[in-house]
Amino acid sequence: MNPDRTPLIAGNWKLNKTIAEAEAFIQSLLPRVGAVEDVEIVICPPFLALAAMVDSARGSAVGVYAQTMHEEDAGAYTGEVSAPMLAEIDVAGVILGHSERRQLFGETDRALQLKLPRALEAGLKPILCVGETEEERERGDTERKLRHQVQEGLEKVPGERLPEVVIAYEPIWAIGTGLVAKPEQAQDACAFVRALVEGFDKGAAAKVRVLYGGSLKPENAAELLALPDVDGALVGGASTDPAAFAEIVEIARRVRSGAG
Ligand code: 13P
């Protein structure tokens, strides 16, 4: 963690929580993180709970992001949700290119290339997810995969807006498996992602936040968040429990103050 970049702890709930369950979560989380200013906190509920979470979190330290969006504002795209629709209800950002969206729902690099600038234009902060499969890592193709995903994803982002993009490095073999990346693996990949951003704009690379995601929990958060090129975490399973999520936020605060 570099004290010049505000750490971001984001919880991706995936397909979890009804509106009632989301309400119970936020009522339990808010008192735990009420006064936090040194760490940015984000939750990413399913679409249907977004409006309720935005209302409940208004004025608090917690931002509300969506988990995906379509690149077009409107049209014949059954089941999709667009950037202006999210912005209308004060959603603050959106996860783009999560490996589950890429693998299970056919999200392509080409679509992502349009989604990033579209999100930014609509006032949504994008979190672009990248990461290799176990097979790609074993073949020695991790950097090739990251290079492709980062370069495709950022291709159409205007230079002056690059610092607003967050990139989450999520090795697919670590997602939901309990197999967390070793600190040197996470550091190498996150530093490589930052170097790729440097290829677009040197100044932006120093500002862009790179997150680690994949089986991050309170027990392993400190050593991952302490890595120099890791600026926070995209948390799946552990983010659905308010106590565990608040603990990860607290660990990020401690790491930051120690680093500062
Ligand atoms: P887990 O923390 O459950 O491994 O999920 C990580 C993830 O995919 C966050 O987007």
Short mmCIF file of C-alpha atoms and ligand atoms in Angstrom, two decimals:
data_model
loop_
_atom_site.label_atom_id
_atom_site.label_comp_id
_atom_site.label_asym_id
_atom_site.label_seq_id
_atom_site.Cartn_x
_atom_site.Cartn_y
_atom_site.Cartn_z
CA MET A 1 0.00 0.00 0.00
CA ASN A 2 1.28 3.41 -0.94
CA PRO A 3 0.08 6.14 1.45
CA ASP A 4 -0.30 8.56 -1.49
CA ARG A 5 -3.20 6.49 -2.85
CA THR A 6 -6.41 6.17 -0.82
CA PRO A 7 -7.03 2.47 -0.29
CA LEU A 8 -10.29 1.04 -1.62
CA ILE A 9 -12.05 -1.92 -0.04
CA ALA A 10 -14.89 -3.08 -2.28
CA GLY A 11 -17.33 -5.90 -1.55
CA ASN A 12 -18.72 -7.82 -4.52
CA TRP A 13 -21.81 -9.62 -3.30
CA LYS A 14 -22.39 -11.40 -6.61
CA LEU A 15 -25.78 -13.17 -6.64
CA ASN A 16 -26.36 -12.78 -2.90
CA LYS A 17 -28.83 -10.86 -0.72
CA THR A 18 -32.43 -9.90 -1.19
CA ILE A 19 -33.32 -6.27 -0.49
CA ALA A 20 -34.26 -7.21 3.10
CA GLU A 21 -30.94 -9.01 3.60
CA ALA A 22 -29.03 -6.09 2.07
CA GLU A 23 -30.81 -3.69 4.47
CA ALA A 24 -29.84 -5.86 7.44
CA PHE A 25 -26.23 -5.86 6.21
CA ILE A 26 -25.97 -2.10 5.82
CA GLN A 27 -27.60 -1.42 9.19
CA SER A 28 -24.98 -3.67 10.75
CA LEU A 29 -22.06 -2.27 8.72
CA LEU A 30 -22.67 1.48 9.10
CA PRO A 31 -22.05 1.72 12.87
CA ARG A 32 -18.84 -0.27 12.40
CA VAL A 33 -17.34 1.99 9.72
CA GLY A 34 -19.18 5.23 10.52
CA ALA A 35 -16.28 7.64 10.77
CA VAL A 36 -13.81 6.04 8.35
CA GLU A 37 -12.25 8.63 6.04
CA ASP A 38 -8.83 7.19 5.28
CA VAL A 39 -10.18 4.16 3.40
CA GLU A 40 -12.77 4.24 0.61
CA ILE A 41 -15.48 1.64 1.23
CA VAL A 42 -17.70 0.28 -1.52
CA ILE A 43 -20.40 -2.39 -1.66
CA CYS A 44 -21.64 -3.91 -4.93
CA PRO A 45 -25.11 -5.43 -4.37
CA PRO A 46 -27.26 -7.10 -7.03
CA PHE A 47 -29.21 -4.65 -9.23
CA LEU A 48 -32.48 -4.94 -7.32
CA ALA A 49 -30.93 -3.87 -4.00
CA LEU A 50 -29.01 -0.90 -5.46
CA ALA A 51 -31.63 1.81 -4.90
CA ALA A 52 -32.28 0.72 -1.31
CA MET A 53 -28.54 0.59 -0.56
CA VAL A 54 -27.93 4.03 -2.09
CA ASP A 55 -30.66 5.47 0.15
CA SER A 56 -29.46 3.69 3.28
CA ALA A 57 -25.80 4.59 2.71
CA ARG A 58 -26.41 8.23 1.74
CA GLY A 59 -24.17 10.57 3.73
CA SER A 60 -22.10 7.64 5.07
CA ALA A 61 -18.59 6.44 4.27
CA VAL A 62 -19.98 3.65 2.10
CA GLY A 63 -20.30 3.99 -1.68
CA VAL A 64 -22.59 1.79 -3.75
CA TYR A 65 -21.47 0.30 -7.09
CA ALA A 66 -23.18 -2.05 -9.56
CA GLN A 67 -21.68 -5.40 -10.59
CA THR A 68 -21.97 -4.92 -14.36
CA MET A 69 -23.66 -2.77 -17.03
CA HIS A 70 -24.31 -2.74 -20.77
CA GLU A 71 -22.26 -0.50 -23.07
CA GLU A 72 -25.32 1.00 -24.82
CA ASP A 73 -27.56 3.54 -23.10
CA ALA A 74 -30.74 1.98 -24.47
CA GLY A 75 -31.91 -0.53 -27.07
CA ALA A 76 -33.05 -4.08 -27.71
CA TYR A 77 -30.88 -5.78 -25.06
CA THR A 78 -33.26 -7.84 -22.97
CA GLY A 79 -32.25 -8.13 -19.33
CA GLU A 80 -29.54 -5.45 -19.42
CA VAL A 81 -29.01 -2.25 -17.41
CA SER A 82 -27.24 0.86 -18.73
CA ALA A 83 -24.92 3.53 -17.30
CA PRO A 84 -27.56 6.33 -17.26
CA MET A 85 -29.99 4.02 -15.45
CA LEU A 86 -27.42 3.41 -12.73
CA ALA A 87 -26.40 7.06 -12.54
CA GLU A 88 -30.05 8.10 -12.23
CA ILE A 89 -30.34 6.34 -8.87
CA ASP A 90 -26.97 7.73 -7.66
CA VAL A 91 -24.98 4.54 -8.04
CA ALA A 92 -21.36 5.72 -7.85
CA GLY A 93 -19.50 3.11 -9.87
CA VAL A 94 -19.53 -0.28 -11.54
CA ILE A 95 -17.47 -3.47 -11.68
CA LEU A 96 -16.59 -4.27 -15.30
CA GLY A 97 -15.16 -7.48 -16.74
CA HIS A 98 -15.42 -9.66 -13.66
CA SER A 99 -14.14 -13.12 -14.60
CA GLU A 100 -17.57 -14.61 -13.86
CA ARG A 101 -19.15 -12.20 -16.36
CA ARG A 102 -16.44 -13.01 -18.90
CA GLN A 103 -16.62 -16.80 -18.43
CA LEU A 104 -20.29 -17.43 -17.71
CA PHE A 105 -22.01 -14.57 -19.54
CA GLY A 106 -19.74 -13.97 -22.52
CA GLU A 107 -18.52 -10.46 -21.69
CA THR A 108 -15.85 -9.62 -24.26
CA ASP A 109 -12.83 -7.31 -24.29
CA ARG A 110 -14.44 -5.49 -27.19
CA ALA A 111 -17.57 -4.72 -25.13
CA LEU A 112 -15.41 -3.71 -22.18
CA GLN A 113 -13.52 -1.28 -24.39
CA LEU A 114 -16.81 0.58 -24.85
CA LYS A 115 -18.04 0.11 -21.29
CA LEU A 116 -15.15 1.87 -19.53
CA PRO A 117 -15.48 5.24 -21.30
CA ARG A 118 -19.28 4.96 -21.17
CA ALA A 119 -19.22 4.46 -17.40
CA LEU A 120 -16.89 7.44 -16.90
CA GLU A 121 -19.02 9.70 -19.12
CA ALA A 122 -22.08 8.81 -17.06
CA GLY A 123 -20.24 9.62 -13.81
CA LEU A 124 -19.62 6.03 -12.73
CA LYS A 125 -16.21 4.95 -11.42
CA PRO A 126 -15.19 1.73 -13.19
CA ILE A 127 -13.41 -1.20 -11.52
CA LEU A 128 -11.91 -3.22 -14.39
CA CYS A 129 -11.22 -6.83 -13.41
CA VAL A 130 -8.36 -8.81 -14.93
CA GLY A 131 -6.71 -12.11 -14.09
CA GLU A 132 -5.39 -15.41 -15.37
CA THR A 133 -6.70 -18.96 -15.08
CA GLU A 134 -4.71 -21.66 -13.30
CA GLU A 135 -3.79 -23.12 -16.68
CA GLU A 136 -2.51 -19.78 -17.96
CA ARG A 137 -0.38 -19.34 -14.85
CA GLU A 138 1.07 -22.83 -15.20
CA ARG A 139 1.88 -22.19 -18.86
CA GLY A 140 3.70 -18.98 -17.94
CA ASP A 141 1.06 -16.86 -19.69
CA THR A 142 0.02 -14.66 -16.76
CA GLU A 143 1.65 -11.49 -18.05
CA ARG A 144 0.45 -12.06 -21.57
CA LYS A 145 -3.15 -12.39 -20.32
CA LEU A 146 -2.90 -9.31 -18.08
CA ARG A 147 -1.33 -7.27 -20.89
CA HIS A 148 -4.13 -8.19 -23.25
CA GLN A 149 -6.93 -7.48 -20.77
CA VAL A 150 -5.52 -4.19 -19.47
CA GLN A 151 -4.60 -2.85 -22.90
CA GLU A 152 -7.96 -3.79 -24.43
CA GLY A 153 -9.92 -2.47 -21.45
CA LEU A 154 -8.18 0.90 -21.26
CA GLU A 155 -7.84 1.46 -25.00
CA LYS A 156 -10.62 4.02 -25.34
CA VAL A 157 -10.39 5.71 -21.94
CA PRO A 158 -9.43 9.39 -22.40
CA GLY A 159 -5.96 9.98 -20.93
CA GLU A 160 -7.10 12.57 -18.43
CA ARG A 161 -9.62 10.13 -16.96
CA LEU A 162 -7.24 7.18 -16.54
CA PRO A 163 -6.46 7.99 -12.88
CA GLU A 164 -10.15 7.43 -12.04
CA VAL A 165 -10.08 3.84 -13.26
CA VAL A 166 -9.54 1.14 -10.65
CA ILE A 167 -8.08 -2.18 -11.80
CA ALA A 168 -8.70 -5.34 -9.78
CA TYR A 169 -6.23 -8.17 -10.25
CA GLU A 170 -8.20 -11.31 -9.51
CA PRO A 171 -6.44 -14.57 -10.36
CA ILE A 172 -9.31 -16.85 -11.39
CA TRP A 173 -7.82 -19.81 -9.52
CA ALA A 174 -8.05 -17.81 -6.28
CA ILE A 175 -11.71 -16.76 -6.61
CA GLY A 176 -13.98 -18.58 -4.21
CA THR A 177 -11.44 -21.39 -3.78
CA GLY A 178 -9.76 -20.43 -0.50
CA LEU A 179 -6.50 -20.54 -2.50
CA VAL A 180 -5.19 -17.04 -1.95
CA ALA A 181 -2.31 -15.75 -4.09
CA LYS A 182 1.09 -15.73 -2.41
CA PRO A 183 2.19 -12.19 -1.55
CA GLU A 184 4.93 -12.23 -4.20
CA GLN A 185 2.45 -13.42 -6.84
CA ALA A 186 -0.01 -10.64 -5.95
CA GLN A 187 2.73 -8.00 -5.81
CA ASP A 188 4.29 -9.06 -9.13
CA ALA A 189 0.93 -9.07 -10.93
CA CYS A 190 -0.25 -5.75 -9.45
CA ALA A 191 3.10 -4.08 -10.23
CA PHE A 192 2.85 -5.44 -13.77
CA VAL A 193 -0.68 -4.02 -14.14
CA ARG A 194 0.59 -0.63 -12.95
CA ALA A 195 3.47 -0.81 -15.46
CA LEU A 196 0.91 -1.45 -18.20
CA VAL A 197 -0.98 1.70 -17.18
CA GLU A 198 2.35 3.52 -17.35
CA GLY A 199 2.45 2.51 -21.02
CA PHE A 200 -0.64 4.69 -21.48
CA ASP A 201 0.32 7.55 -19.16
CA LYS A 202 3.11 7.78 -16.60
CA GLY A 203 1.30 10.21 -14.30
CA ALA A 204 -1.84 8.08 -14.29
CA ALA A 205 0.09 4.96 -13.27
CA ALA A 206 1.14 6.60 -10.01
CA LYS A 207 -2.49 7.44 -9.24
CA VAL A 208 -4.43 4.39 -10.47
CA ARG A 209 -5.48 2.07 -7.71
CA VAL A 210 -4.80 -1.61 -8.24
CA LEU A 211 -6.76 -4.01 -6.03
CA TYR A 212 -6.17 -7.64 -5.21
CA GLY A 213 -9.13 -10.05 -5.24
CA GLY A 214 -9.47 -13.77 -4.61
CA SER A 215 -10.17 -15.47 -1.26
CA LEU A 216 -9.16 -12.34 0.65
CA LYS A 217 -10.33 -12.58 4.27
CA PRO A 218 -9.54 -10.88 7.58
CA GLU A 219 -6.94 -13.61 8.27
CA ASN A 220 -4.85 -12.92 5.16
CA ALA A 221 -5.73 -9.27 4.43
CA ALA A 222 -2.85 -7.58 6.27
CA GLU A 223 -0.01 -9.17 4.32
CA LEU A 224 -1.73 -8.60 0.96
CA LEU A 225 -2.74 -5.00 1.69
CA ALA A 226 0.79 -4.18 2.85
CA LEU A 227 2.25 -4.95 -0.61
CA PRO A 228 3.56 -1.80 -2.31
CA ASP A 229 1.43 -2.06 -5.46
CA VAL A 230 -1.76 -3.31 -3.81
CA ASP A 231 -4.10 -0.39 -3.06
CA GLY A 232 -7.00 -2.33 -1.63
CA ALA A 233 -9.16 -5.36 -2.25
CA LEU A 234 -12.14 -6.63 -4.20
CA VAL A 235 -13.70 -9.02 -1.70
CA GLY A 236 -16.28 -11.68 -2.56
CA GLY A 237 -17.37 -14.16 0.11
CA ALA A 238 -16.03 -12.25 3.12
CA SER A 239 -17.85 -9.08 2.02
CA THR A 240 -21.27 -10.62 2.64
CA ASP A 241 -20.64 -10.66 6.39
CA PRO A 242 -20.67 -7.16 7.91
CA ALA A 243 -18.28 -8.05 10.75
CA ALA A 244 -15.71 -9.64 8.43
CA PHE A 245 -16.01 -6.82 5.89
CA ALA A 246 -15.62 -4.13 8.59
CA GLU A 247 -12.59 -6.00 9.91
CA ILE A 248 -10.95 -5.89 6.47
CA VAL A 249 -11.62 -2.13 6.33
CA GLU A 250 -10.03 -1.75 9.77
CA ILE A 251 -6.99 -3.78 8.67
CA ALA A 252 -6.62 -1.49 5.62
CA ARG A 253 -6.69 1.55 7.93
CA ARG A 254 -3.99 0.05 10.16
CA VAL A 255 -1.81 -0.89 7.20
CA ARG A 256 -2.20 2.60 5.74
CA SER A 257 -1.31 4.39 8.95
CA GLY A 258 1.68 2.07 9.39
CA ALA A 259 2.75 2.80 5.83
CA GLY A 260 2.22 6.52 6.14
P1 13P B 1 -13.86 -14.40 -3.18
O1 13P B 1 -13.36 -13.34 -2.22
O2 13P B 1 -15.12 -15.07 -2.70
O3 13P B 1 -12.78 -15.35 -3.56
O4 13P B 1 -14.29 -13.63 -4.53
C1 13P B 1 -13.43 -12.72 -5.10
C2 13P B 1 -14.14 -12.00 -6.18
O5 13P B 1 -14.46 -12.55 -7.21
C3 13P B 1 -14.47 -10.59 -5.96
O6 13P B 1 -14.91 -9.98 -7.13
#
